[in-house]
Short mmCIF file of C-alpha atoms in Angstrom, two decimals:
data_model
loop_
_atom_site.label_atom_id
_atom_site.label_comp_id
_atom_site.label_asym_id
_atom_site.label_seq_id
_atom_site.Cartn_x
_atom_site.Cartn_y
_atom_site.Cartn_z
CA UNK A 1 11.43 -30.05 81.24
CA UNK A 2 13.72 -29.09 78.08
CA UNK A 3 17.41 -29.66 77.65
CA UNK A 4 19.32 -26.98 75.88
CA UNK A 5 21.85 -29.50 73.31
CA UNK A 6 25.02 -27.64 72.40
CA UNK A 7 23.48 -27.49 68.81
CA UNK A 8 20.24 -25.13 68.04
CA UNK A 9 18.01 -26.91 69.25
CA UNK A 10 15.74 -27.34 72.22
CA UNK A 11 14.56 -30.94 72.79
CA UNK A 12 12.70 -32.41 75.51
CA UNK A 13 14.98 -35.50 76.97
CA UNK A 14 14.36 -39.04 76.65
CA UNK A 15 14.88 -41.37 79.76
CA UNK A 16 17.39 -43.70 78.10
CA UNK A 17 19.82 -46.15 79.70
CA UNK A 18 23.50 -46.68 79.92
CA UNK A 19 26.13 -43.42 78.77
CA UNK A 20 25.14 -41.07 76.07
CA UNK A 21 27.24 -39.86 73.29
CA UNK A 22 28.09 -35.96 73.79
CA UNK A 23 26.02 -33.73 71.48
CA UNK A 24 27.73 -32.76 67.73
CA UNK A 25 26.79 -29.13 67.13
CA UNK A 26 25.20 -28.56 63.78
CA UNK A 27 25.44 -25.50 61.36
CA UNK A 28 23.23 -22.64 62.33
CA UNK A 29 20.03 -23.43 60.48
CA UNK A 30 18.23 -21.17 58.12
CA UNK A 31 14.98 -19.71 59.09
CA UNK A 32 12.12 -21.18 57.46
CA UNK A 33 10.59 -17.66 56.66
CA UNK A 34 10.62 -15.46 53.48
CA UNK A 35 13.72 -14.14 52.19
CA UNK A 36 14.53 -10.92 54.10
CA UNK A 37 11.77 -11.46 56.53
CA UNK A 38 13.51 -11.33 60.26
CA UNK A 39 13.43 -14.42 61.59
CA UNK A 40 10.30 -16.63 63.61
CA UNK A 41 10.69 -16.21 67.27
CA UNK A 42 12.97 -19.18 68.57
CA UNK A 43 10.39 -21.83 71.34
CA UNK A 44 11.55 -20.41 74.84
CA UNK A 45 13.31 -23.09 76.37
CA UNK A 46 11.07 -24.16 79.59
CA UNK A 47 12.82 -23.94 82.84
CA UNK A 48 15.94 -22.47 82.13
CA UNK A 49 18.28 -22.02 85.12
CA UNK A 50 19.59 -18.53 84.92
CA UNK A 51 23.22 -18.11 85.36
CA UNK A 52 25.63 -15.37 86.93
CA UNK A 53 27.62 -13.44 84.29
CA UNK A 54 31.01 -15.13 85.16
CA UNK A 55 29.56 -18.51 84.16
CA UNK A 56 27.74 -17.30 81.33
CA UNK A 57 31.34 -16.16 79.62
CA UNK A 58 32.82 -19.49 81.28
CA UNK A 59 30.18 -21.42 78.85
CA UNK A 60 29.92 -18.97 75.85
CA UNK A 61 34.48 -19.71 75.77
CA UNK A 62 33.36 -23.68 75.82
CA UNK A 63 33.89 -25.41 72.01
CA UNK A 64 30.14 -25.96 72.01
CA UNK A 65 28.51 -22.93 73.78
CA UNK A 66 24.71 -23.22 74.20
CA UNK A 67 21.86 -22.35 72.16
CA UNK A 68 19.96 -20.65 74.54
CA UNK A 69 21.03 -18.35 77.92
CA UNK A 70 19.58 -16.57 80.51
CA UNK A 71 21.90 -14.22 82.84
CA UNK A 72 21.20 -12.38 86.24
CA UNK A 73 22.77 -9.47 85.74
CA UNK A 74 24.71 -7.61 82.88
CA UNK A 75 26.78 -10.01 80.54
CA UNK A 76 29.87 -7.68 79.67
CA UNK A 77 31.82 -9.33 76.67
CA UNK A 78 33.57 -6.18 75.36
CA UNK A 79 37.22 -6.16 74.34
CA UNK A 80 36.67 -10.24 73.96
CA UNK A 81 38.51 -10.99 70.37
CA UNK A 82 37.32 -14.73 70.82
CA UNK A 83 33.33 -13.80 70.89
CA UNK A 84 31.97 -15.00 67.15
CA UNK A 85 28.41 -15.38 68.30
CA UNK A 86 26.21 -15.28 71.05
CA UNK A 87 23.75 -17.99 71.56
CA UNK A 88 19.99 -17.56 69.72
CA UNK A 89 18.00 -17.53 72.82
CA UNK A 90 19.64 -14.61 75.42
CA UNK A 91 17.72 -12.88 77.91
CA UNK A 92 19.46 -10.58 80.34
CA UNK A 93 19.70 -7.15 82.16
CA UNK A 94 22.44 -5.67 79.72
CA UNK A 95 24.28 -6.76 77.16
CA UNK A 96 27.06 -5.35 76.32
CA UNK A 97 29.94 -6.20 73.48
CA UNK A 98 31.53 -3.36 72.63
CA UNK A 99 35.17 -3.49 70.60
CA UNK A 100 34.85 -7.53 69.75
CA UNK A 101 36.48 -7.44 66.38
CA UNK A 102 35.12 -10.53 65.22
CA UNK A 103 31.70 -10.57 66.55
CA UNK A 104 29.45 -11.24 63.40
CA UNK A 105 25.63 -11.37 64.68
CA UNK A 106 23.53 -10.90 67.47
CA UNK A 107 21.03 -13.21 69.15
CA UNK A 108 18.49 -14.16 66.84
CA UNK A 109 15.87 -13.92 69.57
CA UNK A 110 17.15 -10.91 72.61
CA UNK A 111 15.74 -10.05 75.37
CA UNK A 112 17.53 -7.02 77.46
CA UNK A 113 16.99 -3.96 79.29
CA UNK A 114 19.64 -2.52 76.92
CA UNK A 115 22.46 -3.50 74.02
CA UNK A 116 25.65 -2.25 73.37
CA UNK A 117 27.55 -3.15 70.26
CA UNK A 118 29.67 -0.05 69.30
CA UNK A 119 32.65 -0.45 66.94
CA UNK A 120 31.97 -4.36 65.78
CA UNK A 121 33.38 -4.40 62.49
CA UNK A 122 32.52 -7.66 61.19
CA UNK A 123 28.90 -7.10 62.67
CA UNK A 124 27.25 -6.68 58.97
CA UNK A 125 23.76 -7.46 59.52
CA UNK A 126 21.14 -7.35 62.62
CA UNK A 127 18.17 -9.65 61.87
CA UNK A 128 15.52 -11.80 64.22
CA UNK A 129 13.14 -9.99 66.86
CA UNK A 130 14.98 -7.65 69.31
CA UNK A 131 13.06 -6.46 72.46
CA UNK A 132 15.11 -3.86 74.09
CA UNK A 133 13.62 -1.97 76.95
CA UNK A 134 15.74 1.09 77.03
CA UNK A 135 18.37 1.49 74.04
CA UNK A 136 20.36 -0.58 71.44
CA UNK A 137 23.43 1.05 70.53
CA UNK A 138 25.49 0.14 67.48
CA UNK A 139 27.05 3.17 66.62
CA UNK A 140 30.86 2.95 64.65
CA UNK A 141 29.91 -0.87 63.64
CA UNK A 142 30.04 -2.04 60.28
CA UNK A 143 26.04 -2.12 60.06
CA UNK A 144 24.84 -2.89 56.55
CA UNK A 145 21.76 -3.90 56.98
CA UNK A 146 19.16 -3.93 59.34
CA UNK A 147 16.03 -6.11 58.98
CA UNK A 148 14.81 -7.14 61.82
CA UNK A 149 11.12 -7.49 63.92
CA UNK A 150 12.92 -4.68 66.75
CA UNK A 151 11.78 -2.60 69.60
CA UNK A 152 13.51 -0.28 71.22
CA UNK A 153 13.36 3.32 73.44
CA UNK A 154 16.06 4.39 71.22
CA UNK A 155 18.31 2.89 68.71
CA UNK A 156 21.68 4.49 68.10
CA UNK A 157 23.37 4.13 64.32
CA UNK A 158 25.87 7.26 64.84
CA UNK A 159 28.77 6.99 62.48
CA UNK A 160 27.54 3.39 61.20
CA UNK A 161 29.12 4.50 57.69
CA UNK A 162 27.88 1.11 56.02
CA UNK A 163 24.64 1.51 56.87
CA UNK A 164 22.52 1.49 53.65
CA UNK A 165 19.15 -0.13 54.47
CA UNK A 166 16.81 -0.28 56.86
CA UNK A 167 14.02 -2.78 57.08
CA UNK A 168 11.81 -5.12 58.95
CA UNK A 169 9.26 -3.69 61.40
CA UNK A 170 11.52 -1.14 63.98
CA UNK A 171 9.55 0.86 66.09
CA UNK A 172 11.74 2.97 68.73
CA UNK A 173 10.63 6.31 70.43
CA UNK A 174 14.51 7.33 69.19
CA UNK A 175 16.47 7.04 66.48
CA UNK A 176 20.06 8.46 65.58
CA UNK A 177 21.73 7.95 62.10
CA UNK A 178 23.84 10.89 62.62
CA UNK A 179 26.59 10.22 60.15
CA UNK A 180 25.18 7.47 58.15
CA UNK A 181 26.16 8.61 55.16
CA UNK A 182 25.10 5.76 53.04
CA UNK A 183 21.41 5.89 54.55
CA UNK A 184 19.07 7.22 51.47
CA UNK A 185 15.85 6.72 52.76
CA UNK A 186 13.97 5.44 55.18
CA UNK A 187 11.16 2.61 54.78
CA UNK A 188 7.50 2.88 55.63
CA UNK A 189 7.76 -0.34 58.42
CA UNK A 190 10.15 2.27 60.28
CA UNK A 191 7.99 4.01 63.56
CA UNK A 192 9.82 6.90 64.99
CA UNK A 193 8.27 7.95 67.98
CA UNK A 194 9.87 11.53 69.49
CA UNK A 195 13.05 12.25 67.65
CA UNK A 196 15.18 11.80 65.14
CA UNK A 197 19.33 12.69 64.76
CA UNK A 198 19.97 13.03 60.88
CA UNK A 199 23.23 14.92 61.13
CA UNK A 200 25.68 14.32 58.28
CA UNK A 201 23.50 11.46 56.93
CA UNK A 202 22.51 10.73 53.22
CA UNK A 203 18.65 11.46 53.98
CA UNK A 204 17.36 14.14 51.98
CA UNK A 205 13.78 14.33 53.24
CA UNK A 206 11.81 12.63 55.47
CA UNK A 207 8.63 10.22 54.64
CA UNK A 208 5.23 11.49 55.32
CA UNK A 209 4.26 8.39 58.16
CA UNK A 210 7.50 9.72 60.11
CA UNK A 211 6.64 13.26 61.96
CA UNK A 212 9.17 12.89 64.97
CA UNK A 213 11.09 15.70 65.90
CA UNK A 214 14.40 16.39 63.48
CA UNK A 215 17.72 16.82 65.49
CA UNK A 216 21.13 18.07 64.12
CA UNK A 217 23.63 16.85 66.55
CA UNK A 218 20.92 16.79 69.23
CA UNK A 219 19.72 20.32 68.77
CA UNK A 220 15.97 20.68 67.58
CA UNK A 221 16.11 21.66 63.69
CA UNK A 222 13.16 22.51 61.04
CA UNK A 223 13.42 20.22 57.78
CA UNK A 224 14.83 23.25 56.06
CA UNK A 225 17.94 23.32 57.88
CA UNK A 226 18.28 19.76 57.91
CA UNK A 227 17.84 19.43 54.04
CA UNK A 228 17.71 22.14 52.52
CA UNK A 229 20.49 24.64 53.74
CA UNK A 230 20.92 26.32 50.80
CA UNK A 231 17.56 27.93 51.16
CA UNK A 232 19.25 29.93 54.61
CA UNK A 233 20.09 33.21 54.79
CA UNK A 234 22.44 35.12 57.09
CA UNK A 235 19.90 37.20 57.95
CA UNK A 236 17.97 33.73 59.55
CA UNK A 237 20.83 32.90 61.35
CA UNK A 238 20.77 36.65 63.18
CA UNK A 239 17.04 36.03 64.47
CA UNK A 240 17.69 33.20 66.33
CA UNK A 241 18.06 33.78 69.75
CA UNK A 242 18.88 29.86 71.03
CA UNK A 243 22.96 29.70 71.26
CA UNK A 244 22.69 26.28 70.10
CA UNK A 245 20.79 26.16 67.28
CA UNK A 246 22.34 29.34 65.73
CA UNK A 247 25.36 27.88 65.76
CA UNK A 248 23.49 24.90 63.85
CA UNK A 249 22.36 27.23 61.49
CA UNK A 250 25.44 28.98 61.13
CA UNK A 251 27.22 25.86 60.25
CA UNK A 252 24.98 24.71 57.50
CA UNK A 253 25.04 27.68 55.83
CA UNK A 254 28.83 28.34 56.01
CA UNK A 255 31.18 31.42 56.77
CA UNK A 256 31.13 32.94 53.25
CA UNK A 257 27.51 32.53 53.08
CA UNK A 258 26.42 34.40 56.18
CA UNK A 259 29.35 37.49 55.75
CA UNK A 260 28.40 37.61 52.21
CA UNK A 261 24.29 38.39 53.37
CA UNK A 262 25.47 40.40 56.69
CA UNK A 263 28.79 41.63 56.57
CA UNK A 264 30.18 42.81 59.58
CA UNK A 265 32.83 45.27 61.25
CA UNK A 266 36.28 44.94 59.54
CA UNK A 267 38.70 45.10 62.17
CA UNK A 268 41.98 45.69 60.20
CA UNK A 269 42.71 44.82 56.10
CA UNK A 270 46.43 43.72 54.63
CA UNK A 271 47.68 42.30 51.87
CA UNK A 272 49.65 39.00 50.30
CA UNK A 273 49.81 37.29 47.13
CA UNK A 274 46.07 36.59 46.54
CA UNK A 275 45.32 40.15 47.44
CA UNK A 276 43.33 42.23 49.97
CA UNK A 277 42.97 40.17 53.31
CA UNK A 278 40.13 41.21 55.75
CA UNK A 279 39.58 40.64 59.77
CA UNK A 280 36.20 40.48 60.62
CA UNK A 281 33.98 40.77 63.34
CA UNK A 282 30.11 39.72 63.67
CA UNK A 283 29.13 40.14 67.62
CA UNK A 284 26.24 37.59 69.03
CA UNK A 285 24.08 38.31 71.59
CA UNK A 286 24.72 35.66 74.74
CA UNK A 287 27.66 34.03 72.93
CA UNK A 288 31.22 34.66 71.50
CA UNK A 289 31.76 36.57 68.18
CA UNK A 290 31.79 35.38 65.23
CA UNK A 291 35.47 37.01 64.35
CA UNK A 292 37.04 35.44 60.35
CA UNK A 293 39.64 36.44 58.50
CA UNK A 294 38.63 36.62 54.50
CA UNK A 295 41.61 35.62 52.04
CA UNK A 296 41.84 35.14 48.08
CA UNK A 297 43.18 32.24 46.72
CA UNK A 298 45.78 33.35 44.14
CA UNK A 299 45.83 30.49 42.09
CA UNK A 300 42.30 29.78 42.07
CA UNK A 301 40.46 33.44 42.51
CA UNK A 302 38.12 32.46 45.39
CA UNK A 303 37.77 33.70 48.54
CA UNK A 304 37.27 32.14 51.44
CA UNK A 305 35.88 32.95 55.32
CA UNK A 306 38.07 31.04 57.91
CA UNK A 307 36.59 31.66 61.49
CA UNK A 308 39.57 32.17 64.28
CA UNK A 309 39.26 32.81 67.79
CA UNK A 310 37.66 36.44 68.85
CA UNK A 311 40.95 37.65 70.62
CA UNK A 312 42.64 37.95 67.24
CA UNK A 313 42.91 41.92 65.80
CA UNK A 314 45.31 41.24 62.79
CA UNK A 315 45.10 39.39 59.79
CA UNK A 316 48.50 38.25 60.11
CA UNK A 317 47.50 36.55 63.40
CA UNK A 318 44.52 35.11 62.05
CA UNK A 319 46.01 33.22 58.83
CA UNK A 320 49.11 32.51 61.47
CA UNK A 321 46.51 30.59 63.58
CA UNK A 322 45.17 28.58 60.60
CA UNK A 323 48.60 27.36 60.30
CA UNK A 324 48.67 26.20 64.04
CA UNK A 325 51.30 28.84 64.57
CA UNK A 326 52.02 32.42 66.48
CA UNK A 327 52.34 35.14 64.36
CA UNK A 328 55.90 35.55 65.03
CA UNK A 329 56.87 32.01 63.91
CA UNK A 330 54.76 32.84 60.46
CA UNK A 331 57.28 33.45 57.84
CA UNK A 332 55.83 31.51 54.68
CA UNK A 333 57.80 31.49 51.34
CA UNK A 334 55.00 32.06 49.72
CA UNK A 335 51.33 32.95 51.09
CA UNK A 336 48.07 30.89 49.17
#
C-alpha cells in the first residue's frame, strides 16, 4: 500500500519502530523530460482513500497539503485568494477554481469530468497530461502558454489575451480562442475535431491538418469571412437569408462598406459643420432595419455610417442618440 508524504512523492512505507519525524516538503521537482515536452505521467498512488470535498479544501488550507488527491464529488475552490497550487495527482468529478488570484498552475497529472479556471491571472502556463471528459475552461486567465499532453470535448480560451502559443499534443472535439488576440498560428500537434471559435483572434488562416468547422461568435462562418473580410461585398451580405450570420457578415464588412455597395432609402438629409448629413434606411427580410445616419468629419473629410435604432426619422435624432442624448437636450457648441 503507498503513503502519500506531504512532499511529491509517493513512497511505499517502511515498518519502523518508535515515533517518526513529520515529513519536510521539498521544492516541486523538475520533470525529467525534454525541455517544453509536457510532463511524464505522475505513478498513481495505489489505494488512495477518496475524500468528500469539505475535507479535500480542509487538507489543500494545511501548511503541507498532499501530493496526490482524489475527491467524490466536485472540489469548488473559486473565490479562494489562499489557493497557490493544487496537488500533482487530482482526480475528481469537477474542478472548479474560478476568480483565485493567485492560483499559478494546475495539476500536473488531472483527471475530471470537467475544469474551470476562468479569470486566474497569475495562471501563466498549463503543462502535464490533462484528461478532461467534457470541457476545460480557461477563458479571461492570463494563459501564455499552453503545452501540455491534453484531452478534452472542448477547451475554452475566450478572451485569454496572453495567449501566444499553443503546443504539446491537444486534441478536443472544440476549441474557442475567440479573442485571443495574441494567438498567430496554430501548431500541427493541435486536433480540432467539430468546431472552431476564432472571433477577434490574431489567426489569419487556418492549417491544412485542421478542417473543423469555423465559428464567429458561435455562428457558422466560411474562411472568407473569418479572414478575409475585405474580400465582402454588400451585395453578399443581402443574399443571406440566416439572421445570424448576416449580421456576422454585416459586421465584418462595416457600415460604410455595405451603404457604399447598396445604398439604401434616405429618409431625411440636414446639414452641420462637416456638411450634408443623411438618414438611412436598408430593410431586412425577418429582422430589424438596418437604419444609419451618414456624417462628414469636418476636420478630417471622412465620412462615416453610424447605425441607430430603426424608430429614428431625423438626423438630428440620430447623431443626438450617438451622444446618449434626446434630441431636445442636443445643443452642441460645435457639431464634428
Amino acid at each position: 500500500m503507498f503513503r502519500v508524504q506531504s512532499g511529491r512523492h509517493l513512497v511505499r512505507p517502511q515498518r519502523q519502530d518508535g515515533p517518526q519525524p513529520a515529513p519536510q516538503r521539498p521544492a516541486r521537482p523538475e520533470p525529467a523530460a525534454t525541455a517544453g515536452a509536457p510532463a511524464p505521467a505522475l505513478t498513481a498512488p495505489a489505494a488512495l482513500t477518496p475524500v468528500s470535498p469539505q475535507e479535500a479544501r480542509a487538507l489543500l488550507r494545511q501548511a503541507s497539503p498532499p501530493a496526490a488527491l482524489a475527491v467524490n464529488g466536485t472540489l469548488n475552490l473559486s473565490g479562494s485568494a489562499w489557493l497557490r497550487f493544487l496537488p500533482d495527482w487530482l482526480r475528481c468529478e469537477a474542478l472548479i477554481v474560478d476568480d483565485c488570484p493567485h492560483l499559478t498552475a494546475l495539476p500536473a497529472d488531472l483527471h475530471a469530468g470537467r475544469v474551470s479556471a476562468r479569470r486566474c491571472p497569475e495562471l501563466r502556463e498549463v503543462t502535464g497530461r490533462l484528461s478532461v471528459r467534457e470541457g476545460l475552461n480557461l477563458s479571461g486567465s492570463g494563459v501564455r502558454t499552453i503545452h501540455a499532453d491534453l484531452h478534452a470535448t472542448r477547451l475554452t480560451l475566450a478572451r485569454c489575451r496572453d495567449l501566444i502559443n499553443l503546443a504539446g499534443t491537444i486534441s478536443v472535439s472544440h476549441l474557442d480562442v475567440r479573442g485571443c488576440a495574441g494567438l498567430r498560428d496554430l501548431p500541427p500537434s493541435l486536433h480540432v475535431t467539430q468546431t472552431l471559435d476564432v472571433a477577434d483572434s490574431g489567426l489569419t488562416s487556418l492549417p491544412p491538418h485542421i478542417r473543423a468547422g469555423l465559428r464567429w461568435n458561435d455562428v457558422p462562418v466560411e474562411p472568407k469571412v473569418a479572414f478575409t473580410p475585405e474580400l465582402l461585398t454588400g451585395h453578399d451580405v443581402l443574399r443571406v437569408r440566416n439572421v445570424q450570420r448576416r449580421r456576422v457578415l454585416l459586421d465584418r464588412i462595416g457600415v460604410e462598406k455595405f451603404l457604399a455597395d447598396v445604398g439604401g432609402l434616405i429618409l431625411d438629409r440636414d446639414e452641420d459643420a462637416g456638411g450634408q448629413r443623411q438618414l438611412v434606411r436598408v430593410p431586412f427580410d425577418d429582422d430589424e432595419d438596418l437604419v444609419a445616419v451618414v456624417v462628414r468629419c469636418p476636420s478630417t473629410g471622412g465620412t462615416y455610417a453610424l447605425r441607430v435604432p430603426p424608430h429614428l426619422r431625423t438626423c438630428r435624432d440620430a447623431v443626438a442618440w450617438t451622444a446618449g442624448l434626446a434630441a431636445s437636450e442636443y445643443h452642441p457648441v460645435q457639431e464634428a
